[in-house]
CSV table of N, CA and C in Angstrom, one decimal:
chain,number,residue,atom,x,y,z
E,1075,MET,N,3.0,-1.0,-16.9
E,1075,MET,CA,4.0,-1.7,-15.9
E,1075,MET,C,4.1,-3.1,-16.3
E,1076,HIS,N,3.7,-4.3,-16.5
E,1076,HIS,CA,3.9,-5.4,-16.6
E,1076,HIS,C,3.2,-5.8,-17.8
E,1077,GLY,N,2.6,-4.6,-18.8
E,1077,GLY,CA,2.1,-5.4,-19.8
E,1077,GLY,C,0.4,-5.8,-19.7
E,1078,HIS,N,0.0,-6.0,-18.6
E,1078,HIS,CA,-1.3,-6.5,-18.0
E,1078,HIS,C,-1.5,-5.1,-17.0
E,1079,GLN,N,-3.1,-5.1,-16.8
E,1079,GLN,CA,-3.8,-4.4,-15.6
E,1079,GLN,C,-3.1,-4.8,-14.4
E,1080,SER,N,-2.3,-4.4,-13.6
E,1080,SER,CA,-1.7,-4.5,-12.4
E,1080,SER,C,-2.8,-4.3,-11.2
E,1081,VAL,N,-2.9,-5.6,-10.4
E,1081,VAL,CA,-4.3,-5.3,-9.6
E,1081,VAL,C,-3.7,-5.1,-7.8
E,1082,LEU,N,-4.1,-4.1,-7.7
E,1082,LEU,CA,-4.0,-3.6,-6.2
E,1082,LEU,C,-5.0,-4.0,-5.4
E,1083,LEU,N,-4.2,-4.0,-3.8
E,1083,LEU,CA,-5.5,-4.5,-2.9
E,1083,LEU,C,-5.1,-3.2,-1.6
E,1084,VAL,N,-6.0,-2.1,-1.7
E,1084,VAL,CA,-5.7,-1.0,-0.9
E,1084,VAL,C,-6.6,-1.6,0.6
E,1085,VAL,N,-6.0,-1.1,1.9
E,1085,VAL,CA,-6.5,-1.6,3.1
E,1085,VAL,C,-6.4,-0.4,3.7
E,1086,GLU,N,-7.5,0.4,4.1
E,1086,GLU,CA,-7.7,1.5,4.7
E,1086,GLU,C,-9.0,1.4,5.5
E,1087,ASP,N,-9.4,1.8,6.7
E,1087,ASP,CA,-10.5,1.5,7.2
E,1087,ASP,C,-11.4,3.0,7.3
E,1088,ASP,N,-10.8,3.9,7.0
E,1088,ASP,CA,-11.4,5.2,6.4
E,1088,ASP,C,-12.3,4.9,5.2
E,1089,PHE,N,-13.4,5.1,5.5
E,1089,PHE,CA,-14.2,5.1,4.1
E,1089,PHE,C,-13.9,6.1,2.9
E,1090,LEU,N,-13.7,7.7,3.4
E,1090,LEU,CA,-13.7,8.3,2.7
E,1090,LEU,C,-12.1,8.6,1.9
E,1091,VAL,N,-11.2,7.9,2.5
E,1091,VAL,CA,-9.8,7.7,2.4
E,1091,VAL,C,-9.6,7.2,1.2
E,1092,ARG,N,-10.4,5.6,1.9
E,1092,ARG,CA,-10.1,4.3,0.8
E,1092,ARG,C,-10.9,4.6,-0.8
E,1093,LEU,N,-12.3,5.4,-0.5
E,1093,LEU,CA,-12.9,5.5,-1.6
E,1093,LEU,C,-11.9,6.5,-2.7
E,1094,THR,N,-11.5,7.5,-2.2
E,1094,THR,CA,-11.0,8.4,-2.8
E,1094,THR,C,-9.5,7.6,-3.4
E,1095,LEU,N,-8.5,7.1,-2.9
E,1095,LEU,CA,-7.7,6.6,-3.0
E,1095,LEU,C,-8.2,5.2,-4.3
E,1096,VAL,N,-9.0,4.5,-4.1
E,1096,VAL,CA,-9.4,3.6,-5.0
E,1096,VAL,C,-9.8,4.3,-6.4
E,1097,ASP,N,-10.8,5.1,-6.3
E,1097,ASP,CA,-11.0,5.8,-7.4
E,1097,ASP,C,-10.0,6.2,-8.5
E,1098,ALA,N,-9.0,6.9,-7.3
E,1098,ALA,CA,-8.1,7.6,-8.2
E,1098,ALA,C,-6.8,6.3,-9.1
E,1099,LEU,N,-6.8,5.6,-8.1
E,1099,LEU,CA,-6.0,4.4,-8.8
E,1099,LEU,C,-6.5,3.5,-9.9
E,1100,GLY,N,-7.7,3.6,-9.8
E,1100,GLY,CA,-8.5,2.9,-10.7
E,1100,GLY,C,-8.5,3.8,-12.1
E,1101,ASP,N,-8.7,5.3,-12.0
E,1101,ASP,CA,-8.3,6.2,-12.9
E,1101,ASP,C,-7.3,6.1,-13.9
E,1102,MET,N,-6.1,5.6,-12.8
E,1102,MET,CA,-5.1,5.6,-13.5
E,1102,MET,C,-4.5,4.1,-14.0
E,1103,GLY,N,-5.7,3.3,-14.4
E,1103,GLY,CA,-5.3,2.2,-14.8
E,1103,GLY,C,-5.1,0.9,-14.3
E,1104,PHE,N,-5.3,0.9,-13.0
E,1104,PHE,CA,-5.0,-0.3,-12.1
E,1104,PHE,C,-6.4,-0.8,-11.8
E,1105,GLU,N,-6.3,-2.3,-11.6
E,1105,GLU,CA,-7.7,-2.5,-11.0
E,1105,GLU,C,-7.5,-2.9,-9.5
E,1106,VAL,N,-8.7,-2.3,-8.6
E,1106,VAL,CA,-8.2,-2.1,-7.1
E,1106,VAL,C,-9.3,-2.7,-6.5
E,1107,LEU,N,-8.7,-3.9,-5.6
E,1107,LEU,CA,-9.5,-4.4,-4.9
E,1107,LEU,C,-9.6,-3.5,-3.2
E,1108,GLU,N,-10.7,-3.6,-2.5
E,1108,GLU,CA,-10.3,-2.8,-0.9
E,1108,GLU,C,-10.9,-3.7,-0.1
E,1109,ALA,N,-10.0,-3.2,1.1
E,1109,ALA,CA,-10.6,-3.8,2.5
E,1109,ALA,C,-10.5,-2.8,3.3
E,1110,GLU,N,-11.3,-3.2,4.3
E,1110,GLU,CA,-11.3,-2.0,5.3
E,1110,GLU,C,-10.6,-2.5,6.7
E,1111,ASP,N,-10.1,-3.5,6.7
E,1111,ASP,CA,-9.6,-4.2,7.9
E,1111,ASP,C,-8.5,-5.5,7.2
E,1112,ALA,N,-7.8,-5.9,8.4
E,1112,ALA,CA,-7.0,-6.8,8.0
E,1112,ALA,C,-7.7,-8.5,7.9
E,1113,ARG,N,-8.6,-8.8,8.4
E,1113,ARG,CA,-9.3,-10.0,8.2
E,1113,ARG,C,-9.7,-10.1,6.6
E,1114,ALA,N,-10.5,-8.8,6.4
E,1114,ALA,CA,-11.1,-8.6,4.8
E,1114,ALA,C,-9.9,-8.6,3.9
E,1115,ALA,N,-8.7,-8.4,4.3
E,1115,ALA,CA,-7.9,-8.1,3.4
E,1115,ALA,C,-7.0,-9.4,2.9
E,1116,LEU,N,-6.8,-10.3,4.0
E,1116,LEU,CA,-6.5,-11.6,4.3
E,1116,LEU,C,-7.1,-12.5,3.3
E,1117,SER,N,-8.6,-12.3,3.3
E,1117,SER,CA,-9.8,-13.4,2.6
E,1117,SER,C,-9.5,-12.8,1.3
E,1118,LEU,N,-9.0,-11.5,0.7
E,1118,LEU,CA,-8.8,-11.1,-0.6
E,1118,LEU,C,-7.7,-11.8,-1.1
E,1119,LEU,N,-6.8,-11.7,-0.3
E,1119,LEU,CA,-5.4,-12.2,-0.8
E,1119,LEU,C,-5.6,-13.8,-1.1
E,1120,CYS,N,-5.9,-14.6,0.1
E,1120,CYS,CA,-6.6,-15.8,-0.6
E,1120,CYS,C,-7.3,-16.0,-1.7
E,1121,ASP,N,-8.3,-15.3,-1.7
E,1121,ASP,CA,-9.4,-15.6,-3.1
E,1121,ASP,C,-8.6,-14.8,-4.6
E,1122,HIS,N,-7.8,-14.2,-4.3
E,1122,HIS,CA,-7.6,-13.4,-5.7
E,1122,HIS,C,-5.8,-13.6,-5.4
E,1123,PRO,N,-5.5,-14.7,-6.3
E,1123,PRO,CA,-3.5,-14.6,-6.4
E,1123,PRO,C,-3.0,-13.8,-7.6
E,1124,GLU,N,-4.0,-13.0,-8.3
E,1124,GLU,CA,-3.6,-12.2,-9.3
E,1124,GLU,C,-3.2,-10.8,-8.5
E,1125,ILE,N,-3.4,-10.5,-7.3
E,1125,ILE,CA,-3.1,-9.4,-6.4
E,1125,ILE,C,-1.7,-8.8,-6.6
E,1126,ASP,N,-1.1,-7.8,-7.5
E,1126,ASP,CA,0.2,-7.5,-7.5
E,1126,ASP,C,0.7,-7.1,-6.6
E,1127,LEU,N,-0.1,-6.1,-5.5
E,1127,LEU,CA,0.6,-5.2,-4.4
E,1127,LEU,C,-0.2,-4.7,-3.5
E,1128,MET,N,0.1,-4.3,-2.2
E,1128,MET,CA,-0.7,-4.4,-1.1
E,1128,MET,C,-0.4,-2.9,-0.6
E,1129,LEU,N,-1.5,-2.0,-0.4
E,1129,LEU,CA,-1.0,-0.6,-0.1
E,1129,LEU,C,-1.9,-0.8,1.7
E,1130,THR,N,-1.2,-0.6,2.4
E,1130,THR,CA,-2.1,-0.7,3.5
E,1130,THR,C,-1.8,0.1,4.6
E,1131,ASP,N,-2.9,0.8,5.3
E,1131,ASP,CA,-2.5,1.9,6.4
E,1131,ASP,C,-2.1,1.2,7.4
E,1132,ILE,N,-1.2,1.7,8.4
E,1132,ILE,CA,-0.7,1.1,9.4
E,1132,ILE,C,-2.0,1.1,10.5
E,1133,ASN,N,-2.6,1.9,10.8
E,1133,ASN,CA,-3.6,2.0,11.7
E,1133,ASN,C,-5.2,1.4,11.3
E,1134,LEU,N,-5.1,0.2,12.0
E,1134,LEU,CA,-6.4,-0.7,11.3
E,1134,LEU,C,-7.1,-1.1,12.5
E,1135,PRO,N,-8.5,-1.2,12.5
E,1135,PRO,CA,-9.4,-1.5,13.7
E,1135,PRO,C,-9.2,-3.3,13.7
E,1136,GLY,N,-9.7,-3.8,14.8
E,1136,GLY,CA,-9.9,-5.0,15.0
E,1136,GLY,C,-8.5,-6.1,15.4
E,1137,GLY,N,-7.6,-4.9,16.2
E,1137,GLY,CA,-6.5,-5.8,16.6
E,1137,GLY,C,-5.4,-6.0,15.8
E,1138,SER,N,-5.1,-5.9,14.3
E,1138,SER,CA,-4.2,-6.2,13.8
E,1138,SER,C,-4.1,-5.1,13.0
E,1139,ASP,N,-2.6,-4.5,13.3
E,1139,ASP,CA,-2.4,-3.2,12.5
E,1139,ASP,C,-1.8,-3.6,11.1
E,1140,GLY,N,-1.4,-2.4,10.5
E,1140,GLY,CA,-0.8,-2.8,9.3
E,1140,GLY,C,0.5,-3.7,9.0
E,1141,PHE,N,1.6,-3.6,9.9
E,1141,PHE,CA,2.5,-4.5,10.1
E,1141,PHE,C,1.9,-5.8,10.2
E,1142,ALA,N,1.4,-6.2,10.8
E,1142,ALA,CA,0.9,-7.4,11.6
E,1142,ALA,C,0.2,-8.0,10.2
E,1143,LEU,N,-0.7,-7.2,9.6
E,1143,LEU,CA,-1.0,-7.7,8.3
E,1143,LEU,C,-0.1,-7.9,7.3
E,1144,ALA,N,0.9,-7.3,7.2
E,1144,ALA,CA,1.6,-7.5,6.0
E,1144,ALA,C,2.5,-8.7,6.2
E,1145,ARG,N,3.0,-8.9,7.9
E,1145,ARG,CA,3.6,-10.2,7.9
E,1145,ARG,C,2.6,-11.5,7.9
E,1146,ALA,N,1.3,-11.3,7.9
E,1146,ALA,CA,0.6,-12.1,7.6
E,1146,ALA,C,0.2,-12.5,6.1
E,1147,ALA,N,0.5,-11.4,5.2
E,1147,ALA,CA,0.1,-11.7,3.9
E,1147,ALA,C,1.5,-12.2,3.4
E,1148,ARG,N,2.5,-11.8,3.9
E,1148,ARG,CA,3.9,-12.7,3.5
E,1148,ARG,C,4.2,-14.0,3.3
E,1149,VAL,N,3.3,-14.4,4.6
E,1149,VAL,CA,2.8,-15.8,4.8
E,1149,VAL,C,2.1,-16.4,3.8
E,1150,ILE,N,1.0,-16.1,3.1
E,1150,ILE,CA,0.5,-16.5,1.9
E,1150,ILE,C,1.1,-15.9,0.5
E,1151,ARG,N,1.9,-15.0,0.9
E,1151,ARG,CA,2.3,-14.7,-0.7
E,1151,ARG,C,3.7,-14.1,-0.6
E,1152,ALA,N,4.7,-14.9,-0.2
E,1152,ALA,CA,6.4,-14.6,0.1
E,1152,ALA,C,6.9,-13.3,-0.4
E,1153,GLU,N,6.8,-13.1,-1.6
E,1153,GLU,CA,7.2,-11.7,-2.6
E,1153,GLU,C,6.3,-10.8,-2.7
E,1154,LEU,N,5.1,-10.7,-2.0
E,1154,LEU,CA,3.9,-9.6,-2.2
E,1154,LEU,C,4.7,-8.3,-1.6
E,1155,PRO,N,4.7,-7.5,-3.0
E,1155,PRO,CA,5.2,-5.8,-2.5
E,1155,PRO,C,3.9,-5.2,-1.4
E,1156,ILE,N,4.8,-4.5,-0.8
E,1156,ILE,CA,3.8,-3.9,0.4
E,1156,ILE,C,4.3,-2.5,0.7
E,1157,ILE,N,3.3,-1.7,0.8
E,1157,ILE,CA,3.0,-0.1,0.9
E,1157,ILE,C,2.4,0.3,2.2
E,1158,TYR,N,3.1,0.7,3.3
E,1158,TYR,CA,2.6,1.1,4.4
E,1158,TYR,C,2.1,2.6,4.2
E,1159,ALA,N,1.0,3.0,4.8
E,1159,ALA,CA,0.7,4.2,4.6
E,1159,ALA,C,0.3,4.8,6.0
E,1160,SER,N,0.6,6.2,6.6
E,1160,SER,CA,0.3,6.4,7.7
E,1160,SER,C,0.2,8.0,7.7
E,1161,GLY,N,-0.9,8.8,8.9
E,1161,GLY,CA,-0.3,10.0,8.8
E,1161,GLY,C,0.2,10.1,10.3
E,1162,ARG,N,0.8,9.1,11.0
E,1162,ARG,CA,1.5,9.3,12.0
E,1162,ARG,C,3.0,9.0,11.6
E,1163,TYR,N,3.7,10.2,11.4
E,1163,TYR,CA,5.0,9.5,11.0
E,1163,TYR,C,6.2,8.8,11.8
E,1164,ASN,N,5.8,9.1,13.1
E,1164,ASN,CA,6.4,8.3,14.0
E,1164,ASN,C,6.2,6.6,14.0
E,1165,ARG,N,5.2,6.3,13.1
E,1165,ARG,CA,4.5,5.0,13.4
E,1165,ARG,C,5.6,4.3,11.9
E,1166,ALA,N,6.3,4.8,11.3
E,1166,ALA,CA,7.1,4.4,10.3
E,1166,ALA,C,8.0,3.9,10.8
E,1167,GLU,N,8.1,2.7,11.5
E,1167,GLU,CA,9.0,2.1,11.9
E,1167,GLU,C,9.8,0.9,11.6
E,1168,PRO,N,11.2,1.2,11.1
E,1168,PRO,CA,11.4,0.1,9.7
E,1168,PRO,C,11.8,-1.2,10.5
E,1169,HIS,N,12.1,-1.5,11.9
E,1169,HIS,CA,12.0,-2.6,12.3
E,1169,HIS,C,11.0,-3.7,12.6
E,1170,GLN,N,9.7,-3.0,12.1
E,1170,GLN,CA,8.4,-3.5,12.1
E,1170,GLN,C,8.0,-3.9,10.7
E,1171,GLN,N,8.7,-3.4,9.4
E,1171,GLN,CA,8.4,-3.2,8.2
E,1171,GLN,C,8.9,-4.8,7.7
E,1172,VAL,N,8.1,-5.4,6.7
E,1172,VAL,CA,8.7,-6.6,6.0
E,1172,VAL,C,9.6,-6.1,5.4
E,1173,SER,N,10.5,-7.1,4.8
E,1173,SER,CA,11.7,-6.5,3.8
E,1173,SER,C,11.2,-6.1,2.7
E,1174,GLY,N,12.0,-5.3,1.7
E,1174,GLY,CA,11.7,-4.4,0.6
E,1174,GLY,C,10.2,-3.7,0.6
E,1175,SER,N,9.5,-3.4,1.5
E,1175,SER,CA,8.5,-2.6,1.6
E,1175,SER,C,8.8,-0.9,1.5
E,1176,ARG,N,8.0,-0.1,1.6
E,1176,ARG,CA,8.1,1.2,1.2
E,1176,ARG,C,6.7,1.7,2.1
E,1177,PHE,N,7.3,2.9,2.7
E,1177,PHE,CA,6.0,3.6,3.6
E,1177,PHE,C,6.1,5.1,2.8
E,1178,ILE,N,5.0,5.5,2.8
E,1178,ILE,CA,4.3,6.8,2.5
E,1178,ILE,C,3.6,7.8,3.4
E,1179,ALA,N,3.6,8.8,3.7
E,1179,ALA,CA,3.3,9.4,4.9
E,1179,ALA,C,1.6,10.1,4.2
E,1180,LYS,N,0.9,10.3,4.7
E,1180,LYS,CA,-0.3,10.8,4.5
E,1180,LYS,C,-0.3,12.2,5.1
E,1181,PRO,N,-0.8,13.3,4.3
E,1181,PRO,CA,-1.6,12.8,3.3
E,1181,PRO,C,-0.5,12.6,2.0
E,1182,PHE,N,-1.1,12.2,0.6
E,1182,PHE,CA,-0.3,12.0,-0.2
E,1182,PHE,C,-1.1,11.8,-1.7
E,1183,THR,N,-0.9,12.2,-2.8
E,1183,THR,CA,-1.5,12.3,-3.9
E,1183,THR,C,-1.5,10.9,-4.2
E,1184,PRO,N,-2.5,10.7,-5.1
E,1184,PRO,CA,-2.5,9.2,-5.9
E,1184,PRO,C,-1.1,9.2,-6.9
E,1185,THR,N,-0.6,10.8,-7.7
E,1185,THR,CA,0.6,10.6,-8.4
E,1185,THR,C,1.8,9.9,-7.4
E,1186,LEU,N,1.9,10.3,-6.3
E,1186,LEU,CA,2.6,9.9,-5.4
E,1186,LEU,C,2.4,8.3,-5.3
E,1187,ALA,N,1.5,7.8,-4.8
E,1187,ALA,CA,1.5,6.5,-4.4
E,1187,ALA,C,1.7,5.7,-5.8
E,1188,VAL,N,1.3,6.4,-7.2
E,1188,VAL,CA,1.5,5.6,-8.5
E,1188,VAL,C,3.1,5.3,-8.6
E,1189,ALA,N,4.0,6.8,-8.0
E,1189,ALA,CA,5.4,5.9,-8.2
E,1189,ALA,C,5.9,5.2,-7.3
E,1190,VAL,N,5.4,5.6,-6.3
E,1190,VAL,CA,5.8,4.2,-5.5
E,1190,VAL,C,5.6,2.8,-6.0
E,1191,ILE,N,4.3,2.6,-5.9
E,1191,ILE,CA,3.6,1.6,-6.8
E,1191,ILE,C,4.7,1.2,-8.2
E,1192,ALA,N,4.9,1.9,-8.9
E,1192,ALA,CA,5.6,1.6,-10.1
E,1192,ALA,C,6.9,1.1,-9.8
E,1193,ASP,N,7.5,1.8,-8.6
E,1193,ASP,CA,9.0,1.3,-8.4
E,1193,ASP,C,8.9,0.2,-7.7
E,1194,LEU,N,8.2,-0.3,-7.1
E,1194,LEU,CA,7.9,-1.9,-6.3
E,1194,LEU,C,7.8,-2.9,-7.5
E,1195,LEU,N,6.6,-2.7,-8.2
E,1195,LEU,CA,6.3,-3.4,-9.5
E,1195,LEU,C,7.5,-3.7,-10.6
E,1196,SER,N,8.3,-2.6,-10.8
E,1196,SER,CA,9.2,-2.7,-11.5
E,1196,SER,C,10.4,-3.3,-11.0
E,1197,GLY,N,10.3,-4.0,-9.6
E,1197,GLY,CA,11.7,-4.9,-9.1
E,1197,GLY,C,12.8,-4.0,-8.5
E,1198,ASP,N,12.4,-2.7,-8.6
E,1198,ASP,CA,13.6,-1.3,-8.1
E,1198,ASP,C,13.6,-1.7,-6.5
E,1199,ALA,N,13.0,-2.1,-6.0
E,1199,ALA,CA,13.0,-2.0,-4.5
E,1199,ALA,C,14.2,-2.4,-3.7
E,1200,ALA,N,15.1,-3.0,-4.1
E,1200,ALA,CA,16.3,-3.1,-3.7
E,1200,ALA,C,17.3,-1.8,-3.7
E,1201,ARG,N,17.1,-0.7,-4.3
E,1201,ARG,CA,17.6,0.2,-4.7
E,1201,ARG,C,17.4,1.3,-3.3
E,1202,GLY,N,16.3,0.6,-2.3
E,1202,GLY,CA,16.2,1.4,-1.2
E,1202,GLY,C,14.9,2.6,-1.6
E,1203,PRO,N,14.5,3.4,-0.8
E,1203,PRO,CA,13.5,4.2,-0.7
E,1203,PRO,C,13.8,5.2,-1.8
E,1204,LEU,N,12.5,5.8,-2.2
E,1204,LEU,CA,12.8,7.0,-3.3
E,1204,LEU,C,12.9,8.1,-2.7
E,1205,ARG,N,14.0,9.1,-3.4
E,1205,ARG,CA,14.0,10.3,-2.7
E,1205,ARG,C,12.9,11.3,-3.2
E,1206,PRO,N,12.8,12.2,-2.1
E,1206,PRO,CA,11.6,13.3,-2.2
E,1206,PRO,C,11.7,13.8,-3.9
E,1207,GLU,N,13.0,13.9,-4.3
E,1207,GLU,CA,12.8,14.7,-6.1
E,1207,GLU,C,12.5,13.8,-6.8
E,1208,GLN,N,12.3,12.3,-6.3
E,1208,GLN,CA,11.9,11.3,-7.6
E,1208,GLN,C,10.6,11.1,-7.6
E,1209,ILE,N,9.8,11.8,-6.5
E,1209,ILE,CA,8.1,11.6,-6.2
E,1209,ILE,C,7.7,12.9,-6.0
E,1210,GLY,N,7.8,13.8,-6.1
E,1210,GLY,CA,7.4,15.4,-5.7
E,1210,GLY,C,7.2,15.3,-4.4
E,1211,THR,N,6.7,16.7,-4.1
E,1211,THR,CA,6.2,16.9,-2.9
E,1211,THR,C,4.6,17.1,-2.3
E,1212,ASP,N,4.1,17.1,-3.5
E,1212,ASP,CA,2.6,17.4,-3.5
E,1212,ASP,C,1.7,16.0,-2.8
E,1213,ARG,N,1.3,16.3,-1.6
E,1213,ARG,CA,0.6,14.7,-1.1
E,1213,ARG,C,-1.0,15.5,-0.6
E,1214,ARG,N,-1.9,14.7,-1.2
E,1214,ARG,CA,-2.9,14.7,-0.5
E,1214,ARG,C,-4.0,13.8,-0.3
E,1215,VAL,N,-3.7,12.8,-0.3
E,1215,VAL,CA,-5.0,11.7,0.3
E,1215,VAL,C,-4.6,11.6,1.4
């Protein structure tokens, strides 16, 4: 991607989903930090300026959802690429998303996540969302 190992922050409250995604992304060559809620994620963002991208579930415990987390993350890191994920398709509300972010619906495969991650990290976010034929239809995480 950039000639260095990209560092991702995965924010997911479901332990098994988080474990599966972290392991899969690690196997695909990323360094992955993980958080179970917005508070832990913001702490990691403050402590790890090397984080290149955040993938967050929208439905998080503790009073802050993924939308609020992304807005707070952008205060810390104004250009941080953000990917939202949710099994609730109607929660992908574009007016709540930070600029340049993407949404992927659960379930999804790590391959789909990597395609969206690569697109955002390459700086192609301005092109708009990836079309289904660019990312495939096999989704399982």
